[in-house]
Amino acid sequence: MRPVAVAGVGLTKVSEHWEKGLKDLFTEAAYKAFEDAGTKEIDALYVANMGAPILQDQMHLGAMLADALGMRGVPALSVGAASASGGVAFHEGVKAVASGFADCVLVGGVEKMSDGLPEDVLSILAMAEDQEYTAYTGVTNTGLNALIHRNYMETYGATAEEIAMFAVRGHEHAVGSKHSQYPFKVAIDRVLSSPMEADPIHMLECAAVGDGAAALILMPAEQAPEGVEVAATSVATGPYYLAGRKDILTFDAVKTAAERAYKTAGVTPEEVDLVEVHDETTIAGVVSLEDLGFVEKGKGAAFVADGCTLRGGEVPTNTFGGLKARGHPLGATGLYQVGEVALQLQGRAGPCQVEGARVGLAESLGGLGSTCAVTILRRG
Amino acid sequence: MSVPRYWRETKYRYRLIGQMCAQCGSVMFPRSGVCSPCGSVDLEEVKLAETGHVVTWTVVRNPPAGYMEYAPYLVALVELDDGVRVLSQLVDIEPIKMKTGMRVEAAFRRVKVDGNSGIIEYGYKFRPLIE
């Protein structure tokens, strides 16, 4: 297997892009990435998406988007792993280049959530879970997070305020970011006084609906000296039915994927300079930090409240705002995360820059911890 | 929800039937082709306990399509007295009176009316146990 590098990054702003469709957003991100990499000679296309079959009545995105890019002939497919689609597609793209099967790959994620009604978006999110025994109860994705959130507070004595600080931190980091959906601060009082979405989770503790596309160019590291080395990618699955888990406060898939990635990259959590985690809700962000090994189980919420995840803190987390403030365009999210880590390691993060960052990690969740993709990038 | 898809699950949903591994004795719900703890495929159907307690719970205020008429509604992770855990709506109790650890029992209720196929879907929900 040969070393692989991220040679180009293209991110659209996450927003409600009423005037743009799937093809428009995807093409915009892809051409930004081509320009960044200095080439558009790709020999494979991987598309990450979750909701198009419902939101746009559209399947077969590989061929559609290869054609939209003017690249007929290129092998293309879409990768589906719910909201971990981006992270899993990245893993597949890396494998193609590492194995020598491809020399230049475009991995792009796209989601147009604003095309759907709010209840349709909730149904799509619930499609990441077992339809017959989980979604059947009428529980939403946020509702599942809420079951964990309450159990976390009751088990570890964490306060609502400590957990909600995860959202406040994300918004602080997003200030100045050009591609983030909500690049402004939100006070803790505002979060805790927002309406309940699924008790005890408030609306402002949840990622919102957004449209966006993120594209990355992958090449052999020796052909991309300005690129960022992919030190490890790893994908793991975990128990699918939430009630079938002995411990709902641990995401087994995150632990497994992280262990494999740390081993492959030869790094420890202490050596990671910044991390992008999948905070679809505040509690998902907290549990992720714990299961990735950055803080002891049960202490994640206090860790966040104490400021340890701030840009200058022990573990700078969600440096462009994370799912809450950068935005969460489902299938594209995992690629925003990896792209952001690459920008950080190249010193191109502008006002969001973590000084001297050399190693960064991205964690993408599909379903509530049933798929996890972990990526570790390294530079110099 | 298509008719065969609904029909296939009725026995398990109407009667709360899970699966016991003939090799290691693990009890699972919902049914699966393989015993996840030991890997055996030697599995038998088993009736689950109909009483248990609430491990954790939430109130769904923004429901997905098809569940509007019940909102806001309670959803809980229930641990049955045989140790099996299930996700379920909780009924016959106001959210404000909910407490973790509350004893509950299975009830047979309407779950939703499917807009596309017109099926009126039934299944288990849990309600407070009167002891």
PDB file of N, CA and C in Angstrom, chain A residues 227-303:
ATOM      1  N   GLY A 227       0.405  18.441  -0.408  1.00  0.00           N
ATOM      2  CA  GLY A 227      -0.791  17.840   0.180  1.00  0.00           C
ATOM      3  C   GLY A 227      -0.593  17.451   1.636  1.00  0.00           C
ATOM      4  N   VAL A 228      -1.633  16.854   2.188  1.00  0.00           N
ATOM      5  CA  VAL A 228      -1.612  16.430   3.587  1.00  0.00           C
ATOM      6  C   VAL A 228      -1.694  14.907   3.622  1.00  0.00           C
ATOM      7  N   GLU A 229      -0.770  14.291   4.322  1.00  0.00           N
ATOM      8  CA  GLU A 229      -0.711  12.833   4.366  1.00  0.00           C
ATOM      9  C   GLU A 229      -1.916  12.235   5.099  1.00  0.00           C
ATOM     10  N   VAL A 230      -2.504  11.204   4.503  1.00  0.00           N
ATOM     11  CA  VAL A 230      -3.561  10.449   5.183  1.00  0.00           C
ATOM     12  C   VAL A 230      -2.849   9.399   6.042  1.00  0.00           C
ATOM     13  N   ALA A 231      -2.755   9.657   7.334  1.00  0.00           N
ATOM     14  CA  ALA A 231      -2.017   8.750   8.222  1.00  0.00           C
ATOM     15  C   ALA A 231      -2.834   7.492   8.520  1.00  0.00           C
ATOM     16  N   ALA A 232      -4.157   7.614   8.522  1.00  0.00           N
ATOM     17  CA  ALA A 232      -5.015   6.441   8.744  1.00  0.00           C
ATOM     18  C   ALA A 232      -6.454   6.760   8.390  1.00  0.00           C
ATOM     19  N   THR A 233      -7.147   5.749   7.835  1.00  0.00           N
ATOM     20  CA  THR A 233      -8.614   5.826   7.768  1.00  0.00           C
ATOM     21  C   THR A 233      -9.118   4.499   8.307  1.00  0.00           C
ATOM     22  N   SER A 234     -10.253   4.543   8.946  1.00  0.00           N
ATOM     23  CA  SER A 234     -10.766   3.337   9.566  1.00  0.00           C
ATOM     24  C   SER A 234     -12.284   3.441   9.663  1.00  0.00           C
ATOM     25  N   VAL A 235     -12.944   2.334   9.390  1.00  0.00           N
ATOM     26  CA  VAL A 235     -14.409   2.301   9.505  1.00  0.00           C
ATOM     27  C   VAL A 235     -14.792   1.113  10.370  1.00  0.00           C
ATOM     28  N   ALA A 236     -15.714   1.306  11.292  1.00  0.00           N
ATOM     29  CA  ALA A 236     -16.197   0.194  12.111  1.00  0.00           C
ATOM     30  C   ALA A 236     -17.701   0.299  12.276  1.00  0.00           C
ATOM     31  N   THR A 237     -18.332  -0.861  12.485  1.00  0.00           N
ATOM     32  CA  THR A 237     -19.766  -0.882  12.775  1.00  0.00           C
ATOM     33  C   THR A 237     -19.973  -1.319  14.222  1.00  0.00           C
ATOM     34  N   GLY A 238     -21.132  -0.998  14.746  1.00  0.00           N
ATOM     35  CA  GLY A 238     -21.456  -1.357  16.126  1.00  0.00           C
ATOM     36  C   GLY A 238     -22.879  -1.856  16.211  1.00  0.00           C
ATOM     37  N   PRO A 239     -23.356  -2.184  17.410  1.00  0.00           N
ATOM     38  CA  PRO A 239     -24.730  -2.703  17.564  1.00  0.00           C
ATOM     39  C   PRO A 239     -25.749  -1.736  16.957  1.00  0.00           C
ATOM     40  N   TYR A 240     -26.666  -2.290  16.153  1.00  0.00           N
ATOM     41  CA  TYR A 240     -27.584  -1.436  15.385  1.00  0.00           C
ATOM     42  C   TYR A 240     -28.773  -0.968  16.222  1.00  0.00           C
ATOM     43  N   TYR A 241     -29.314  -1.875  17.029  1.00  0.00           N
ATOM     44  CA  TYR A 241     -30.518  -1.560  17.815  1.00  0.00           C
ATOM     45  C   TYR A 241     -30.056  -0.962  19.144  1.00  0.00           C
ATOM     46  N   LEU A 242     -30.420   0.289  19.377  1.00  0.00           N
ATOM     47  CA  LEU A 242     -29.917   0.980  20.582  1.00  0.00           C
ATOM     48  C   LEU A 242     -30.222   0.189  21.849  1.00  0.00           C
ATOM     49  N   ALA A 243     -31.442  -0.385  21.900  1.00  0.00           N
ATOM     50  CA  ALA A 243     -31.829  -1.103  23.113  1.00  0.00           C
ATOM     51  C   ALA A 243     -31.038  -2.397  23.278  1.00  0.00           C
ATOM     52  N   GLY A 244     -30.380  -2.855  22.222  1.00  0.00           N
ATOM     53  CA  GLY A 244     -29.586  -4.073  22.309  1.00  0.00           C
ATOM     54  C   GLY A 244     -28.193  -3.843  22.882  1.00  0.00           C
ATOM     55  N   ARG A 245     -27.888  -2.576  23.216  1.00  0.00           N
ATOM     56  CA  ARG A 245     -26.562  -2.274  23.766  1.00  0.00           C
ATOM     57  C   ARG A 245     -26.588  -2.380  25.280  1.00  0.00           C
ATOM     58  N   LYS A 246     -25.581  -3.046  25.824  1.00  0.00           N
ATOM     59  CA  LYS A 246     -25.504  -3.149  27.278  1.00  0.00           C
ATOM     60  C   LYS A 246     -25.242  -1.780  27.887  1.00  0.00           C
ATOM     61  N   ASP A 247     -24.394  -0.996  27.210  1.00  0.00           N
ATOM     62  CA  ASP A 247     -24.021   0.326  27.714  1.00  0.00           C
ATOM     63  C   ASP A 247     -24.333   1.345  26.627  1.00  0.00           C
ATOM     64  N   ILE A 248     -25.397   2.117  26.803  1.00  0.00           N
ATOM     65  CA  ILE A 248     -25.766   3.070  25.747  1.00  0.00           C
ATOM     66  C   ILE A 248     -24.902   4.331  25.794  1.00  0.00           C
ATOM     67  N   LEU A 249     -24.048   4.450  26.793  1.00  0.00           N
ATOM     68  CA  LEU A 249     -23.214   5.656  26.912  1.00  0.00           C
ATOM     69  C   LEU A 249     -21.853   5.480  26.231  1.00  0.00           C
ATOM     70  N   THR A 250     -21.662   4.331  25.582  1.00  0.00           N
ATOM     71  CA  THR A 250     -20.420   4.100  24.840  1.00  0.00           C
ATOM     72  C   THR A 250     -20.781   3.709  23.416  1.00  0.00           C
ATOM     73  N   PHE A 251     -20.131   4.355  22.444  1.00  0.00           N
ATOM     74  CA  PHE A 251     -20.295   3.969  21.043  1.00  0.00           C
ATOM     75  C   PHE A 251     -19.171   2.988  20.699  1.00  0.00           C
ATOM     76  N   ASP A 252     -19.502   1.688  20.699  1.00  0.00           N
ATOM     77  CA  ASP A 252     -18.478   0.673  20.417  1.00  0.00           C
ATOM     78  C   ASP A 252     -17.793   0.917  19.076  1.00  0.00           C
ATOM     79  N   ALA A 253     -18.578   1.353  18.075  1.00  0.00           N
ATOM     80  CA  ALA A 253     -18.006   1.556  16.735  1.00  0.00           C
ATOM     81  C   ALA A 253     -16.933   2.645  16.768  1.00  0.00           C
ATOM     82  N   VAL A 254     -17.143   3.670  17.597  1.00  0.00           N
ATOM     83  CA  VAL A 254     -16.153   4.753  17.691  1.00  0.00           C
ATOM     84  C   VAL A 254     -14.871   4.221  18.318  1.00  0.00           C
ATOM     85  N   LYS A 255     -15.030   3.457  19.395  1.00  0.00           N
ATOM     86  CA  LYS A 255     -13.843   2.917  20.066  1.00  0.00           C
ATOM     87  C   LYS A 255     -13.054   2.009  19.122  1.00  0.00           C
ATOM     88  N   THR A 256     -13.766   1.137  18.406  1.00  0.00           N
ATOM     89  CA  THR A 256     -13.098   0.200  17.501  1.00  0.00           C
ATOM     90  C   THR A 256     -12.400   0.943  16.361  1.00  0.00           C
ATOM     91  N   ALA A 257     -13.124   1.877  15.733  1.00  0.00           N
ATOM     92  CA  ALA A 257     -12.531   2.614  14.602  1.00  0.00           C
ATOM     93  C   ALA A 257     -11.334   3.428  15.078  1.00  0.00           C
ATOM     94  N   ALA A 258     -11.454   4.040  16.254  1.00  0.00           N
ATOM     95  CA  ALA A 258     -10.364   4.875  16.757  1.00  0.00           C
ATOM     96  C   ALA A 258      -9.135   4.036  17.087  1.00  0.00           C
ATOM     97  N   GLU A 259      -9.349   2.903  17.738  1.00  0.00           N
ATOM     98  CA  GLU A 259      -8.203   2.039  18.074  1.00  0.00           C
ATOM     99  C   GLU A 259      -7.434   1.639  16.820  1.00  0.00           C
ATOM    100  N   ARG A 260      -8.191   1.243  15.790  1.00  0.00           N
ATOM    101  CA  ARG A 260      -7.539   0.834  14.537  1.00  0.00           C
ATOM    102  C   ARG A 260      -6.785   2.007  13.916  1.00  0.00           C
ATOM    103  N   ALA A 261      -7.405   3.176  13.927  1.00  0.00           N
ATOM    104  CA  ALA A 261      -6.779   4.334  13.273  1.00  0.00           C
ATOM    105  C   ALA A 261      -5.517   4.765  14.021  1.00  0.00           C
ATOM    106  N   TYR A 262      -5.587   4.800  15.345  1.00  0.00           N
ATOM    107  CA  TYR A 262      -4.394   5.178  16.122  1.00  0.00           C
ATOM    108  C   TYR A 262      -3.253   4.206  15.843  1.00  0.00           C
ATOM    109  N   LYS A 263      -3.599   2.922  15.763  1.00  0.00           N
ATOM    110  CA  LYS A 263      -2.572   1.900  15.536  1.00  0.00           C
ATOM    111  C   LYS A 263      -1.939   2.077  14.155  1.00  0.00           C
ATOM    112  N   THR A 264      -2.779   2.266  13.146  1.00  0.00           N
ATOM    113  CA  THR A 264      -2.260   2.433  11.780  1.00  0.00           C
ATOM    114  C   THR A 264      -1.383   3.684  11.673  1.00  0.00           C
ATOM    115  N   ALA A 265      -1.852   4.772  12.274  1.00  0.00           N
ATOM    116  CA  ALA A 265      -1.116   6.043  12.158  1.00  0.00           C
ATOM    117  C   ALA A 265       0.094   6.072  13.085  1.00  0.00           C
ATOM    118  N   GLY A 266       0.095   5.213  14.089  1.00  0.00           N
ATOM    119  CA  GLY A 266       1.190   5.229  15.060  1.00  0.00           C
ATOM    120  C   GLY A 266       1.158   6.469  15.939  1.00  0.00           C
ATOM    121  N   VAL A 267      -0.046   6.936  16.248  1.00  0.00           N
ATOM    122  CA  VAL A 267      -0.173   8.099  17.140  1.00  0.00           C
ATOM    123  C   VAL A 267      -1.084   7.749  18.320  1.00  0.00           C
ATOM    124  N   THR A 268      -0.971   8.526  19.369  1.00  0.00           N
ATOM    125  CA  THR A 268      -1.845   8.367  20.529  1.00  0.00           C
ATOM    126  C   THR A 268      -2.771   9.586  20.576  1.00  0.00           C
ATOM    127  N   PRO A 269      -3.860   9.505  21.330  1.00  0.00           N
ATOM    128  CA  PRO A 269      -4.746  10.672  21.423  1.00  0.00           C
ATOM    129  C   PRO A 269      -4.000  11.926  21.906  1.00  0.00           C
ATOM    130  N   GLU A 270      -3.000  11.744  22.742  1.00  0.00           N
ATOM    131  CA  GLU A 270      -2.240  12.897  23.263  1.00  0.00           C
ATOM    132  C   GLU A 270      -1.499  13.636  22.148  1.00  0.00           C
ATOM    133  N   GLU A 271      -1.207  12.923  21.060  1.00  0.00           N
ATOM    134  CA  GLU A 271      -0.442  13.549  19.968  1.00  0.00           C
ATOM    135  C   GLU A 271      -1.335  14.241  18.939  1.00  0.00           C
ATOM    136  N   VAL A 272      -2.649  14.153  19.124  1.00  0.00           N
ATOM    137  CA  VAL A 272      -3.576  14.770  18.172  1.00  0.00           C
ATOM    138  C   VAL A 272      -3.738  16.248  18.525  1.00  0.00           C
ATOM    139  N   ASP A 273      -3.520  17.118  17.540  1.00  0.00           N
ATOM    140  CA  ASP A 273      -3.553  18.566  17.799  1.00  0.00           C
ATOM    141  C   ASP A 273      -4.937  19.186  17.640  1.00  0.00           C
ATOM    142  N   LEU A 274      -5.804  18.537  16.885  1.00  0.00           N
ATOM    143  CA  LEU A 274      -7.178  19.040  16.760  1.00  0.00           C
ATOM    144  C   LEU A 274      -8.077  17.912  16.312  1.00  0.00           C
ATOM    145  N   VAL A 275      -9.355  18.035  16.629  1.00  0.00           N
ATOM    146  CA  VAL A 275     -10.293  16.963  16.304  1.00  0.00           C
ATOM    147  C   VAL A 275     -11.619  17.547  15.821  1.00  0.00           C
ATOM    148  N   GLU A 276     -12.193  16.891  14.819  1.00  0.00           N
ATOM    149  CA  GLU A 276     -13.535  17.245  14.340  1.00  0.00           C
ATOM    150  C   GLU A 276     -14.438  16.077  14.689  1.00  0.00           C
ATOM    151  N   VAL A 277     -15.395  16.275  15.583  1.00  0.00           N
ATOM    152  CA  VAL A 277     -16.283  15.184  15.990  1.00  0.00           C
ATOM    153  C   VAL A 277     -17.713  15.421  15.510  1.00  0.00           C
ATOM    154  N   HIS A 278     -18.466  14.339  15.508  1.00  0.00           N
ATOM    155  CA  HIS A 278     -19.819  14.320  14.930  1.00  0.00           C
ATOM    156  C   HIS A 278     -20.857  14.753  15.984  1.00  0.00           C
ATOM    157  N   ASP A 279     -20.948  16.043  16.229  1.00  0.00           N
ATOM    158  CA  ASP A 279     -21.888  16.541  17.243  1.00  0.00           C
ATOM    159  C   ASP A 279     -23.258  16.804  16.640  1.00  0.00           C
ATOM    160  N   GLU A 280     -23.939  15.732  16.224  1.00  0.00           N
ATOM    161  CA  GLU A 280     -25.311  15.919  15.714  1.00  0.00           C
ATOM    162  C   GLU A 280     -26.185  16.483  16.831  1.00  0.00           C
ATOM    163  N   THR A 281     -25.821  16.159  18.069  1.00  0.00           N
ATOM    164  CA  THR A 281     -26.357  16.843  19.243  1.00  0.00           C
ATOM    165  C   THR A 281     -25.166  17.054  20.177  1.00  0.00           C
ATOM    166  N   THR A 282     -25.380  17.869  21.208  1.00  0.00           N
ATOM    167  CA  THR A 282     -24.293  18.130  22.157  1.00  0.00           C
ATOM    168  C   THR A 282     -23.804  16.833  22.802  1.00  0.00           C
ATOM    169  N   ILE A 283     -24.733  15.953  23.180  1.00  0.00           N
ATOM    170  CA  ILE A 283     -24.314  14.727  23.882  1.00  0.00           C
ATOM    171  C   ILE A 283     -23.522  13.799  22.953  1.00  0.00           C
ATOM    172  N   ALA A 284     -23.869  13.775  21.669  1.00  0.00           N
ATOM    173  CA  ALA A 284     -23.109  12.939  20.724  1.00  0.00           C
ATOM    174  C   ALA A 284     -21.668  13.433  20.634  1.00  0.00           C
ATOM    175  N   GLY A 285     -21.487  14.746  20.716  1.00  0.00           N
ATOM    176  CA  GLY A 285     -20.136  15.307  20.709  1.00  0.00           C
ATOM    177  C   GLY A 285     -19.365  14.920  21.955  1.00  0.00           C
ATOM    178  N   VAL A 286     -20.033  14.997  23.097  1.00  0.00           N
ATOM    179  CA  VAL A 286     -19.385  14.665  24.372  1.00  0.00           C
ATOM    180  C   VAL A 286     -18.968  13.190  24.405  1.00  0.00           C
ATOM    181  N   VAL A 287     -19.897  12.296  24.049  1.00  0.00           N
ATOM    182  CA  VAL A 287     -19.607  10.856  24.070  1.00  0.00           C
ATOM    183  C   VAL A 287     -18.496  10.531  23.069  1.00  0.00           C
ATOM    184  N   SER A 288     -18.514  11.198  21.921  1.00  0.00           N
ATOM    185  CA  SER A 288     -17.474  10.971  20.919  1.00  0.00           C
ATOM    186  C   SER A 288     -16.094  11.308  21.463  1.00  0.00           C
ATOM    187  N   LEU A 289     -15.976  12.452  22.119  1.00  0.00           N
ATOM    188  CA  LEU A 289     -14.673  12.842  22.683  1.00  0.00           C
ATOM    189  C   LEU A 289     -14.160  11.787  23.658  1.00  0.00           C
ATOM    190  N   GLU A 290     -15.081  11.227  24.431  1.00  0.00           N
ATOM    191  CA  GLU A 290     -14.686  10.189  25.397  1.00  0.00           C
ATOM    192  C   GLU A 290     -14.250   8.910  24.683  1.00  0.00           C
ATOM    193  N   ASP A 291     -15.057   8.466  23.724  1.00  0.00           N
ATOM    194  CA  ASP A 291     -14.764   7.184  23.076  1.00  0.00           C
ATOM    195  C   ASP A 291     -13.562   7.265  22.143  1.00  0.00           C
ATOM    196  N   LEU A 292     -13.197   8.473  21.719  1.00  0.00           N
ATOM    197  CA  LEU A 292     -11.980   8.647  20.920  1.00  0.00           C
ATOM    198  C   LEU A 292     -10.742   8.669  21.812  1.00  0.00           C
ATOM    199  N   GLY A 293     -10.955   8.686  23.124  1.00  0.00           N
ATOM    200  CA  GLY A 293      -9.827   8.604  24.051  1.00  0.00           C
ATOM    201  C   GLY A 293      -9.258   9.944  24.491  1.00  0.00           C
ATOM    202  N   PHE A 294     -10.002  11.042  24.267  1.00  0.00           N
ATOM    203  CA  PHE A 294      -9.472  12.356  24.647  1.00  0.00           C
ATOM    204  C   PHE A 294      -9.765  12.717  26.096  1.00  0.00           C
ATOM    205  N   VAL A 295     -10.768  12.067  26.669  1.00  0.00           N
ATOM    206  CA  VAL A 295     -11.136  12.352  28.057  1.00  0.00           C
ATOM    207  C   VAL A 295     -11.817  11.107  28.617  1.00  0.00           C
ATOM    208  N   GLU A 296     -11.647  10.914  29.906  1.00  0.00           N
ATOM    209  CA  GLU A 296     -12.189   9.749  30.579  1.00  0.00           C
ATOM    210  C   GLU A 296     -13.726   9.710  30.473  1.00  0.00           C
ATOM    211  N   LYS A 297     -14.283   8.490  30.413  1.00  0.00           N
ATOM    212  CA  LYS A 297     -15.737   8.306  30.333  1.00  0.00           C
ATOM    213  C   LYS A 297     -16.436   8.989  31.515  1.00  0.00           C
ATOM    214  N   GLY A 298     -17.436   9.808  31.194  1.00  0.00           N
ATOM    215  CA  GLY A 298     -18.184  10.474  32.256  1.00  0.00           C
ATOM    216  C   GLY A 298     -17.674  11.876  32.571  1.00  0.00           C
ATOM    217  N   LYS A 299     -16.495  12.212  32.033  1.00  0.00           N
ATOM    218  CA  LYS A 299     -15.921  13.527  32.338  1.00  0.00           C
ATOM    219  C   LYS A 299     -15.925  14.468  31.135  1.00  0.00           C
ATOM    220  N   GLY A 300     -16.492  14.002  30.025  1.00  0.00           N
ATOM    221  CA  GLY A 300     -16.458  14.790  28.795  1.00  0.00           C
ATOM    222  C   GLY A 300     -17.188  16.122  28.885  1.00  0.00           C
ATOM    223  N   ALA A 301     -18.335  16.124  29.561  1.00  0.00           N
ATOM    224  CA  ALA A 301     -19.128  17.356  29.611  1.00  0.00           C
ATOM    225  C   ALA A 301     -18.380  18.428  30.417  1.00  0.00           C
ATOM    226  N   ALA A 302     -17.798  18.037  31.532  1.00  0.00           N
ATOM    227  CA  ALA A 302     -17.034  18.992  32.342  1.00  0.00           C
ATOM    228  C   ALA A 302     -15.802  19.473  31.575  1.00  0.00           C
ATOM    229  N   PHE A 303     -15.213  18.579  30.813  1.00  0.00           N
ATOM    230  CA  PHE A 303     -14.052  18.886  29.978  1.00  0.00           C
ATOM    231  C   PHE A 303     -14.387  20.018  29.000  1.00  0.00           C
TER     232      PHE A 303
END
